[in-house]
């Protein structure tokens, strides 16, 4: 009974993490434009500061929930080898945590895009890119 509950918990956490990450993305740069006309920084410049902050804040929370959700891989693959299952689930969890951290840092691109002075905006964008990298 416990493995089934744990599996459900992992699945629900992963699902909630996905919903939160999508919500953060939509807060950042959700727009009804074609892919050819989409430019993330231009869309982010149009968003309010509150939207950018909320979108960035959802990323780490979503990353943690996603990471917990990766436990389902351990549960399902452990019969084939616990070490390999733990390694795979651990790497997937780390990937999700890094994605959540990127989400938080990406908010800064939106703040930089709001700067009207082109020279200052370019300097800020370069600085944010170095932080992002």
mmCIF file of C-alpha atoms in Angstrom:
data_model
loop_
_atom_site.group_PDB
_atom_site.id
_atom_site.type_symbol
_atom_site.label_atom_id
_atom_site.label_comp_id
_atom_site.label_asym_id
_atom_site.label_seq_id
_atom_site.Cartn_x
_atom_site.Cartn_y
_atom_site.Cartn_z
ATOM 1 C CA UNK A 1 0.000 0.000 0.000
ATOM 2 C CA UNK A 2 2.817 2.436 0.861
ATOM 3 C CA UNK A 3 4.560 2.108 -2.540
ATOM 4 C CA UNK A 4 1.273 2.884 -4.289
ATOM 5 C CA UNK A 5 0.723 5.998 -2.160
ATOM 6 C CA UNK A 6 4.312 7.077 -2.684
ATOM 7 C CA UNK A 7 3.961 6.574 -6.442
ATOM 8 C CA UNK A 8 0.785 8.658 -6.466
ATOM 9 C CA UNK A 9 2.492 11.386 -4.444
ATOM 10 C CA UNK A 10 5.392 11.477 -6.904
ATOM 11 C CA UNK A 11 3.029 11.660 -9.862
ATOM 12 C CA UNK A 12 0.945 14.424 -8.292
ATOM 13 C CA UNK A 13 4.049 16.440 -7.393
ATOM 14 C CA UNK A 14 5.366 16.100 -10.936
ATOM 15 C CA UNK A 15 2.025 17.155 -12.388
ATOM 16 C CA UNK A 16 1.744 20.143 -10.063
ATOM 17 C CA UNK A 17 5.342 21.093 -10.884
ATOM 18 C CA UNK A 18 4.495 21.059 -14.588
ATOM 19 C CA UNK A 19 1.411 23.204 -14.072
ATOM 20 C CA UNK A 20 3.375 25.723 -12.008
ATOM 21 C CA UNK A 21 6.219 25.885 -14.545
ATOM 22 C CA UNK A 22 3.753 26.449 -17.384
ATOM 23 C CA UNK A 23 1.981 29.111 -15.329
ATOM 24 C CA UNK A 24 5.299 30.860 -14.716
ATOM 25 C CA UNK A 25 6.088 30.779 -18.424
ATOM 26 C CA UNK A 26 2.701 32.257 -19.270
ATOM 27 C CA UNK A 27 3.218 35.018 -16.715
ATOM 28 C CA UNK A 28 6.624 35.782 -18.259
ATOM 29 C CA UNK A 29 5.792 35.836 -21.905
ATOM 30 C CA UNK A 30 2.440 34.329 -22.662
ATOM 31 C CA UNK A 31 1.145 35.973 -25.835
ATOM 32 C CA UNK A 32 -1.212 35.173 -28.677
ATOM 33 C CA UNK A 33 1.285 35.610 -31.516
ATOM 34 C CA UNK A 34 2.747 33.261 -34.074
ATOM 35 C CA UNK A 35 6.061 31.589 -33.369
ATOM 36 C CA UNK A 36 7.680 33.636 -36.147
ATOM 37 C CA UNK A 37 6.617 36.892 -34.462
ATOM 38 C CA UNK A 38 7.475 35.809 -30.914
ATOM 39 C CA UNK A 39 10.431 37.410 -29.128
ATOM 40 C CA UNK A 40 10.585 36.515 -25.455
ATOM 41 C CA UNK A 41 12.310 39.671 -24.220
ATOM 42 C CA UNK A 42 9.919 41.948 -26.092
ATOM 43 C CA UNK A 43 6.984 40.106 -24.560
ATOM 44 C CA UNK A 44 8.559 40.259 -21.105
ATOM 45 C CA UNK A 45 9.069 44.016 -21.439
ATOM 46 C CA UNK A 46 5.279 44.370 -21.755
ATOM 47 C CA UNK A 47 4.596 42.455 -18.519
ATOM 48 C CA UNK A 48 4.177 44.111 -15.136
ATOM 49 C CA UNK A 49 6.878 43.812 -12.508
ATOM 50 C CA UNK A 50 4.479 41.772 -10.386
ATOM 51 C CA UNK A 51 3.953 39.269 -13.218
ATOM 52 C CA UNK A 52 7.700 38.906 -13.720
ATOM 53 C CA UNK A 53 8.348 38.406 -10.016
ATOM 54 C CA UNK A 54 5.537 35.868 -9.668
ATOM 55 C CA UNK A 55 6.637 34.035 -12.813
ATOM 56 C CA UNK A 56 10.208 33.865 -11.536
ATOM 57 C CA UNK A 57 9.095 32.755 -8.092
ATOM 58 C CA UNK A 58 7.097 29.851 -9.466
ATOM 59 C CA UNK A 59 10.171 28.351 -11.165
ATOM 60 C CA UNK A 60 12.052 27.130 -8.078
ATOM 61 C CA UNK A 61 8.867 25.843 -6.435
ATOM 62 C CA UNK A 62 7.967 24.011 -9.644
ATOM 63 C CA UNK A 63 11.508 22.638 -9.864
ATOM 64 C CA UNK A 64 11.263 21.180 -6.357
ATOM 65 C CA UNK A 65 7.897 19.587 -7.113
ATOM 66 C CA UNK A 66 9.243 18.226 -10.395
ATOM 67 C CA UNK A 67 12.261 16.797 -8.538
ATOM 68 C CA UNK A 68 9.987 14.989 -6.086
ATOM 69 C CA UNK A 69 8.002 13.752 -9.073
ATOM 70 C CA UNK A 70 11.136 12.138 -10.502
ATOM 71 C CA UNK A 71 10.923 9.701 -7.599
ATOM 72 C CA UNK A 72 8.442 7.755 -9.707
ATOM 73 C CA UNK A 73 11.339 6.650 -11.876
ATOM 74 C CA UNK A 74 13.092 5.156 -8.874
ATOM 75 C CA UNK A 75 9.921 3.414 -7.726
ATOM 76 C CA UNK A 76 9.246 1.923 -11.143
ATOM 77 C CA UNK A 77 12.832 1.062 -12.108
ATOM 78 C CA UNK A 78 14.142 -0.207 -8.751
ATOM 79 C CA UNK A 79 13.237 -3.807 -9.579
ATOM 80 C CA UNK A 80 15.776 -3.706 -12.408
ATOM 81 C CA UNK A 81 18.533 -2.311 -10.186
ATOM 82 C CA UNK A 82 18.309 0.079 -7.290
ATOM 83 C CA UNK A 83 21.590 1.883 -7.951
ATOM 84 C CA UNK A 84 20.791 2.547 -11.590
ATOM 85 C CA UNK A 85 17.213 3.568 -10.722
ATOM 86 C CA UNK A 86 18.480 5.951 -8.030
ATOM 87 C CA UNK A 87 21.082 7.393 -10.387
ATOM 88 C CA UNK A 88 18.525 7.989 -13.157
ATOM 89 C CA UNK A 89 15.950 9.513 -10.797
ATOM 90 C CA UNK A 90 18.635 11.653 -9.148
ATOM 91 C CA UNK A 91 19.905 13.031 -12.458
ATOM 92 C CA UNK A 92 16.374 13.816 -13.589
ATOM 93 C CA UNK A 93 15.669 15.557 -10.268
ATOM 94 C CA UNK A 94 18.854 17.645 -10.594
ATOM 95 C CA UNK A 95 17.852 18.618 -14.134
ATOM 96 C CA UNK A 96 14.475 19.846 -12.867
ATOM 97 C CA UNK A 97 16.081 21.822 -10.037
ATOM 98 C CA UNK A 98 18.431 23.513 -12.504
ATOM 99 C CA UNK A 99 15.437 24.332 -14.716
ATOM 100 C CA UNK A 100 13.695 25.956 -11.759
ATOM 101 C CA UNK A 101 16.800 28.019 -10.996
ATOM 102 C CA UNK A 102 17.035 29.160 -14.620
ATOM 103 C CA UNK A 103 13.413 30.193 -14.414
ATOM 104 C CA UNK A 104 14.177 32.454 -11.448
ATOM 105 C CA UNK A 105 17.181 34.044 -13.164
ATOM 106 C CA UNK A 106 15.267 34.527 -16.423
ATOM 107 C CA UNK A 107 13.125 37.143 -14.657
ATOM 108 C CA UNK A 108 16.094 39.492 -14.847
ATOM 109 C CA UNK A 109 15.928 39.482 -18.642
ATOM 110 C CA UNK A 110 12.420 40.899 -18.318
ATOM 111 C CA UNK A 111 13.602 43.645 -15.989
ATOM 112 C CA UNK A 112 16.451 44.502 -18.353
ATOM 113 C CA UNK A 113 14.066 44.553 -21.333
ATOM 114 C CA UNK A 114 11.996 47.243 -19.599
ATOM 115 C CA UNK A 115 14.899 49.723 -19.613
ATOM 116 C CA UNK A 116 14.260 52.413 -22.228
ATOM 117 C CA UNK A 117 17.879 53.486 -22.795
ATOM 118 C CA UNK A 118 19.218 51.086 -25.446
ATOM 119 C CA UNK A 119 22.867 51.271 -24.318
ATOM 120 C CA UNK A 120 21.988 50.606 -20.682
ATOM 121 C CA UNK A 121 19.608 47.820 -21.705
ATOM 122 C CA UNK A 122 22.371 46.111 -23.713
ATOM 123 C CA UNK A 123 24.822 46.325 -20.794
ATOM 124 C CA UNK A 124 22.211 44.888 -18.422
ATOM 125 C CA UNK A 125 21.356 42.121 -20.875
ATOM 126 C CA UNK A 126 25.024 41.140 -21.154
ATOM 127 C CA UNK A 127 25.338 41.101 -17.365
ATOM 128 C CA UNK A 128 22.192 39.022 -16.946
ATOM 129 C CA UNK A 129 23.376 36.636 -19.671
ATOM 130 C CA UNK A 130 26.660 36.101 -17.783
ATOM 131 C CA UNK A 131 24.667 35.349 -14.630
ATOM 132 C CA UNK A 132 22.394 33.019 -16.596
ATOM 133 C CA UNK A 133 25.346 31.167 -18.130
#
